[in-house]
């Protein structure tokens, strides 16, 4: 497969064929089903200063929040009643959530919802921390690698962050028995066809259970606030390519795509994606989890966003099972 050609062609038939092939492979592996994950944004505090991110340490005028254990459990209860069987606890790298605090929360969710998968997305931690969280009951971990090119990584991150440590985390997570997710932004500043080729090679070699990709969207108050957004079209093509090179991958139609285009998530499903992640966070904190501008569905209730997503998926002919939706590898 010539990735450069697929990403640059202006032949609409070639693009349609690409989407159809990816969709066919997804159907073969998972059927015409889309899995739901309930996203709970537990904190927008972050010790890191990633140049693209709207909740970076130096983000000006951002009201910081963190959810309590009780609030998180309440989000899970609501989600469970709505048919969610995976909860994704996502947050900035917030030192308040020590291993002790986080293990207590994970264990409480595990106890209250033994039929659910618990996914963490809390950035880089040490191997021992990952081990303790795994023992407390976490099943999966999402940590986008952001780019598989070390120079590009350095362009997107402050010097105290290292590409090697990020990759080390992904390998540690894998060894500890997590289902692991990596991923990257499409159209991030400095991205080229060469760096994308490395991302795809990394995915092909590492074979992560999940891959999260979405367009880069500039965030106000960040060094990249004036940089152009990534393209929806390129994101869709990359979703299709990832499905084709790694047929079993769990591939979300991300909110960043839904933010950039009114039917972005439907188009992602048509290009081979098979996961959606409606927001279960409390209504009053959603707008504060502003990793990029105009983030989707800041106001709606959990029930509303879940029902909206279900209806949208049904309308394009997909079932949304009440199921953990584990990797079918
Ligand atoms: N645009 C799009 N995605 C972003 N992320 C962070 N900032 C942005 C942005 N401005 C993504 C990163 C991160 C994930 C949680 O969100 O890839 O890993």
JSON list of C-alpha atoms in Angstrom, two decimals, residues 235-319:
[
{"chain": "A", "resi": 235, "resn": "UNK", "atom": "CA", "xyz": [-8.00, 12.16, 9.26]},
{"chain": "A", "resi": 236, "resn": "UNK", "atom": "CA", "xyz": [-10.60, 9.98, 7.53]},
{"chain": "A", "resi": 237, "resn": "UNK", "atom": "CA", "xyz": [-8.01, 8.59, 5.11]},
{"chain": "A", "resi": 238, "resn": "UNK", "atom": "CA", "xyz": [-5.66, 7.81, 8.00]},
{"chain": "A", "resi": 239, "resn": "UNK", "atom": "CA", "xyz": [-8.44, 6.06, 9.93]},
{"chain": "A", "resi": 240, "resn": "UNK", "atom": "CA", "xyz": [-9.06, 3.87, 6.89]},
{"chain": "A", "resi": 241, "resn": "UNK", "atom": "CA", "xyz": [-5.36, 3.13, 6.43]},
{"chain": "A", "resi": 242, "resn": "UNK", "atom": "CA", "xyz": [-4.99, 2.20, 10.11]},
{"chain": "A", "resi": 243, "resn": "UNK", "atom": "CA", "xyz": [-7.97, -0.17, 9.89]},
{"chain": "A", "resi": 244, "resn": "UNK", "atom": "CA", "xyz": [-6.44, -1.82, 6.82]},
{"chain": "A", "resi": 245, "resn": "UNK", "atom": "CA", "xyz": [-2.93, -2.27, 8.25]},
{"chain": "A", "resi": 246, "resn": "UNK", "atom": "CA", "xyz": [-4.24, -3.41, 11.67]},
{"chain": "A", "resi": 247, "resn": "UNK", "atom": "CA", "xyz": [-7.69, -4.99, 11.13]},
{"chain": "A", "resi": 248, "resn": "UNK", "atom": "CA", "xyz": [-8.47, -5.79, 14.80]},
{"chain": "A", "resi": 249, "resn": "UNK", "atom": "CA", "xyz": [-7.77, -2.33, 16.17]},
{"chain": "A", "resi": 250, "resn": "UNK", "atom": "CA", "xyz": [-10.42, -0.51, 18.21]},
{"chain": "A", "resi": 251, "resn": "UNK", "atom": "CA", "xyz": [-10.63, 2.81, 16.44]},
{"chain": "A", "resi": 252, "resn": "UNK", "atom": "CA", "xyz": [-12.63, 5.72, 17.82]},
{"chain": "A", "resi": 253, "resn": "UNK", "atom": "CA", "xyz": [-14.45, 8.34, 15.82]},
{"chain": "A", "resi": 254, "resn": "UNK", "atom": "CA", "xyz": [-13.06, 11.12, 18.03]},
{"chain": "A", "resi": 255, "resn": "UNK", "atom": "CA", "xyz": [-14.79, 14.25, 19.29]},
{"chain": "A", "resi": 256, "resn": "UNK", "atom": "CA", "xyz": [-12.16, 16.37, 17.54]},
{"chain": "A", "resi": 257, "resn": "UNK", "atom": "CA", "xyz": [-13.58, 15.06, 14.24]},
{"chain": "A", "resi": 258, "resn": "UNK", "atom": "CA", "xyz": [-17.11, 15.76, 15.43]},
{"chain": "A", "resi": 259, "resn": "UNK", "atom": "CA", "xyz": [-16.00, 19.27, 16.36]},
{"chain": "A", "resi": 260, "resn": "UNK", "atom": "CA", "xyz": [-14.54, 19.95, 12.91]},
{"chain": "A", "resi": 261, "resn": "UNK", "atom": "CA", "xyz": [-17.48, 18.59, 10.92]},
{"chain": "A", "resi": 262, "resn": "UNK", "atom": "CA", "xyz": [-21.18, 18.12, 11.84]},
{"chain": "A", "resi": 263, "resn": "UNK", "atom": "CA", "xyz": [-21.15, 14.51, 10.63]},
{"chain": "A", "resi": 264, "resn": "UNK", "atom": "CA", "xyz": [-17.44, 13.90, 11.21]},
{"chain": "A", "resi": 265, "resn": "UNK", "atom": "CA", "xyz": [-18.06, 10.90, 13.45]},
{"chain": "A", "resi": 266, "resn": "UNK", "atom": "CA", "xyz": [-20.47, 9.25, 11.00]},
{"chain": "A", "resi": 267, "resn": "UNK", "atom": "CA", "xyz": [-17.89, 9.74, 8.26]},
{"chain": "A", "resi": 268, "resn": "UNK", "atom": "CA", "xyz": [-15.26, 8.17, 10.51]},
{"chain": "A", "resi": 269, "resn": "UNK", "atom": "CA", "xyz": [-17.42, 5.07, 10.93]},
{"chain": "A", "resi": 270, "resn": "UNK", "atom": "CA", "xyz": [-17.84, 4.90, 7.15]},
{"chain": "A", "resi": 271, "resn": "UNK", "atom": "CA", "xyz": [-14.02, 5.00, 6.95]},
{"chain": "A", "resi": 272, "resn": "UNK", "atom": "CA", "xyz": [-13.54, 2.03, 9.30]},
{"chain": "A", "resi": 273, "resn": "UNK", "atom": "CA", "xyz": [-13.82, 3.40, 12.87]},
{"chain": "A", "resi": 274, "resn": "UNK", "atom": "CA", "xyz": [-15.83, 1.39, 15.42]},
{"chain": "A", "resi": 275, "resn": "UNK", "atom": "CA", "xyz": [-15.82, 3.25, 18.74]},
{"chain": "A", "resi": 276, "resn": "UNK", "atom": "CA", "xyz": [-17.51, 6.41, 20.00]},
{"chain": "A", "resi": 277, "resn": "UNK", "atom": "CA", "xyz": [-16.81, 8.14, 23.29]},
{"chain": "A", "resi": 278, "resn": "UNK", "atom": "CA", "xyz": [-19.69, 10.28, 24.55]},
{"chain": "A", "resi": 279, "resn": "UNK", "atom": "CA", "xyz": [-18.95, 12.54, 27.48]},
{"chain": "A", "resi": 280, "resn": "UNK", "atom": "CA", "xyz": [-20.19, 11.52, 30.94]},
{"chain": "A", "resi": 281, "resn": "UNK", "atom": "CA", "xyz": [-18.42, 14.34, 32.80]},
{"chain": "A", "resi": 282, "resn": "UNK", "atom": "CA", "xyz": [-20.53, 16.63, 35.00]},
{"chain": "A", "resi": 283, "resn": "UNK", "atom": "CA", "xyz": [-22.07, 19.42, 32.94]},
{"chain": "A", "resi": 284, "resn": "UNK", "atom": "CA", "xyz": [-20.40, 22.26, 34.81]},
{"chain": "A", "resi": 285, "resn": "UNK", "atom": "CA", "xyz": [-16.83, 21.02, 34.29]},
{"chain": "A", "resi": 286, "resn": "UNK", "atom": "CA", "xyz": [-17.02, 20.08, 30.61]},
{"chain": "A", "resi": 287, "resn": "UNK", "atom": "CA", "xyz": [-16.24, 23.50, 29.20]},
{"chain": "A", "resi": 288, "resn": "UNK", "atom": "CA", "xyz": [-13.13, 23.63, 31.40]},
{"chain": "A", "resi": 289, "resn": "UNK", "atom": "CA", "xyz": [-11.63, 20.52, 29.82]},
{"chain": "A", "resi": 290, "resn": "UNK", "atom": "CA", "xyz": [-10.68, 22.74, 26.89]},
{"chain": "A", "resi": 291, "resn": "UNK", "atom": "CA", "xyz": [-7.80, 20.88, 25.25]},
{"chain": "A", "resi": 292, "resn": "UNK", "atom": "CA", "xyz": [-8.77, 22.67, 21.99]},
{"chain": "A", "resi": 293, "resn": "UNK", "atom": "CA", "xyz": [-11.18, 25.40, 20.89]},
{"chain": "A", "resi": 294, "resn": "UNK", "atom": "CA", "xyz": [-14.94, 24.81, 20.45]},
{"chain": "A", "resi": 295, "resn": "UNK", "atom": "CA", "xyz": [-14.83, 21.30, 21.86]},
{"chain": "A", "resi": 296, "resn": "UNK", "atom": "CA", "xyz": [-18.04, 19.43, 21.17]},
{"chain": "A", "resi": 297, "resn": "UNK", "atom": "CA", "xyz": [-21.12, 18.99, 23.40]},
{"chain": "A", "resi": 298, "resn": "UNK", "atom": "CA", "xyz": [-19.96, 21.14, 26.26]},
{"chain": "A", "resi": 299, "resn": "UNK", "atom": "CA", "xyz": [-23.46, 21.64, 27.58]},
{"chain": "A", "resi": 300, "resn": "UNK", "atom": "CA", "xyz": [-25.51, 18.52, 27.05]},
{"chain": "A", "resi": 301, "resn": "UNK", "atom": "CA", "xyz": [-26.37, 15.96, 29.71]},
{"chain": "A", "resi": 302, "resn": "UNK", "atom": "CA", "xyz": [-24.85, 12.49, 29.77]},
{"chain": "A", "resi": 303, "resn": "UNK", "atom": "CA", "xyz": [-28.15, 10.93, 28.76]},
{"chain": "A", "resi": 304, "resn": "UNK", "atom": "CA", "xyz": [-28.55, 13.40, 25.93]},
{"chain": "A", "resi": 305, "resn": "UNK", "atom": "CA", "xyz": [-25.09, 12.84, 24.46]},
{"chain": "A", "resi": 306, "resn": "UNK", "atom": "CA", "xyz": [-25.41, 9.05, 24.82]},
{"chain": "A", "resi": 307, "resn": "UNK", "atom": "CA", "xyz": [-28.83, 8.99, 23.18]},
{"chain": "A", "resi": 308, "resn": "UNK", "atom": "CA", "xyz": [-27.72, 11.38, 20.45]},
{"chain": "A", "resi": 309, "resn": "UNK", "atom": "CA", "xyz": [-24.72, 9.19, 19.59]},
{"chain": "A", "resi": 310, "resn": "UNK", "atom": "CA", "xyz": [-26.79, 5.99, 19.67]},
{"chain": "A", "resi": 311, "resn": "UNK", "atom": "CA", "xyz": [-29.38, 7.54, 17.35]},
{"chain": "A", "resi": 312, "resn": "UNK", "atom": "CA", "xyz": [-26.69, 8.77, 14.99]},
{"chain": "A", "resi": 313, "resn": "UNK", "atom": "CA", "xyz": [-25.08, 5.32, 14.79]},
{"chain": "A", "resi": 314, "resn": "UNK", "atom": "CA", "xyz": [-28.43, 3.57, 14.31]},
{"chain": "A", "resi": 315, "resn": "UNK", "atom": "CA", "xyz": [-29.31, 6.03, 11.55]},
{"chain": "A", "resi": 316, "resn": "UNK", "atom": "CA", "xyz": [-26.28, 4.87, 9.56]},
{"chain": "A", "resi": 317, "resn": "UNK", "atom": "CA", "xyz": [-27.09, 1.20, 10.17]},
{"chain": "A", "resi": 318, "resn": "UNK", "atom": "CA", "xyz": [-24.91, 0.34, 13.15]},
{"chain": "A", "resi": 319, "resn": "UNK", "atom": "CA", "xyz": [-25.80, -1.44, 16.35]}
]
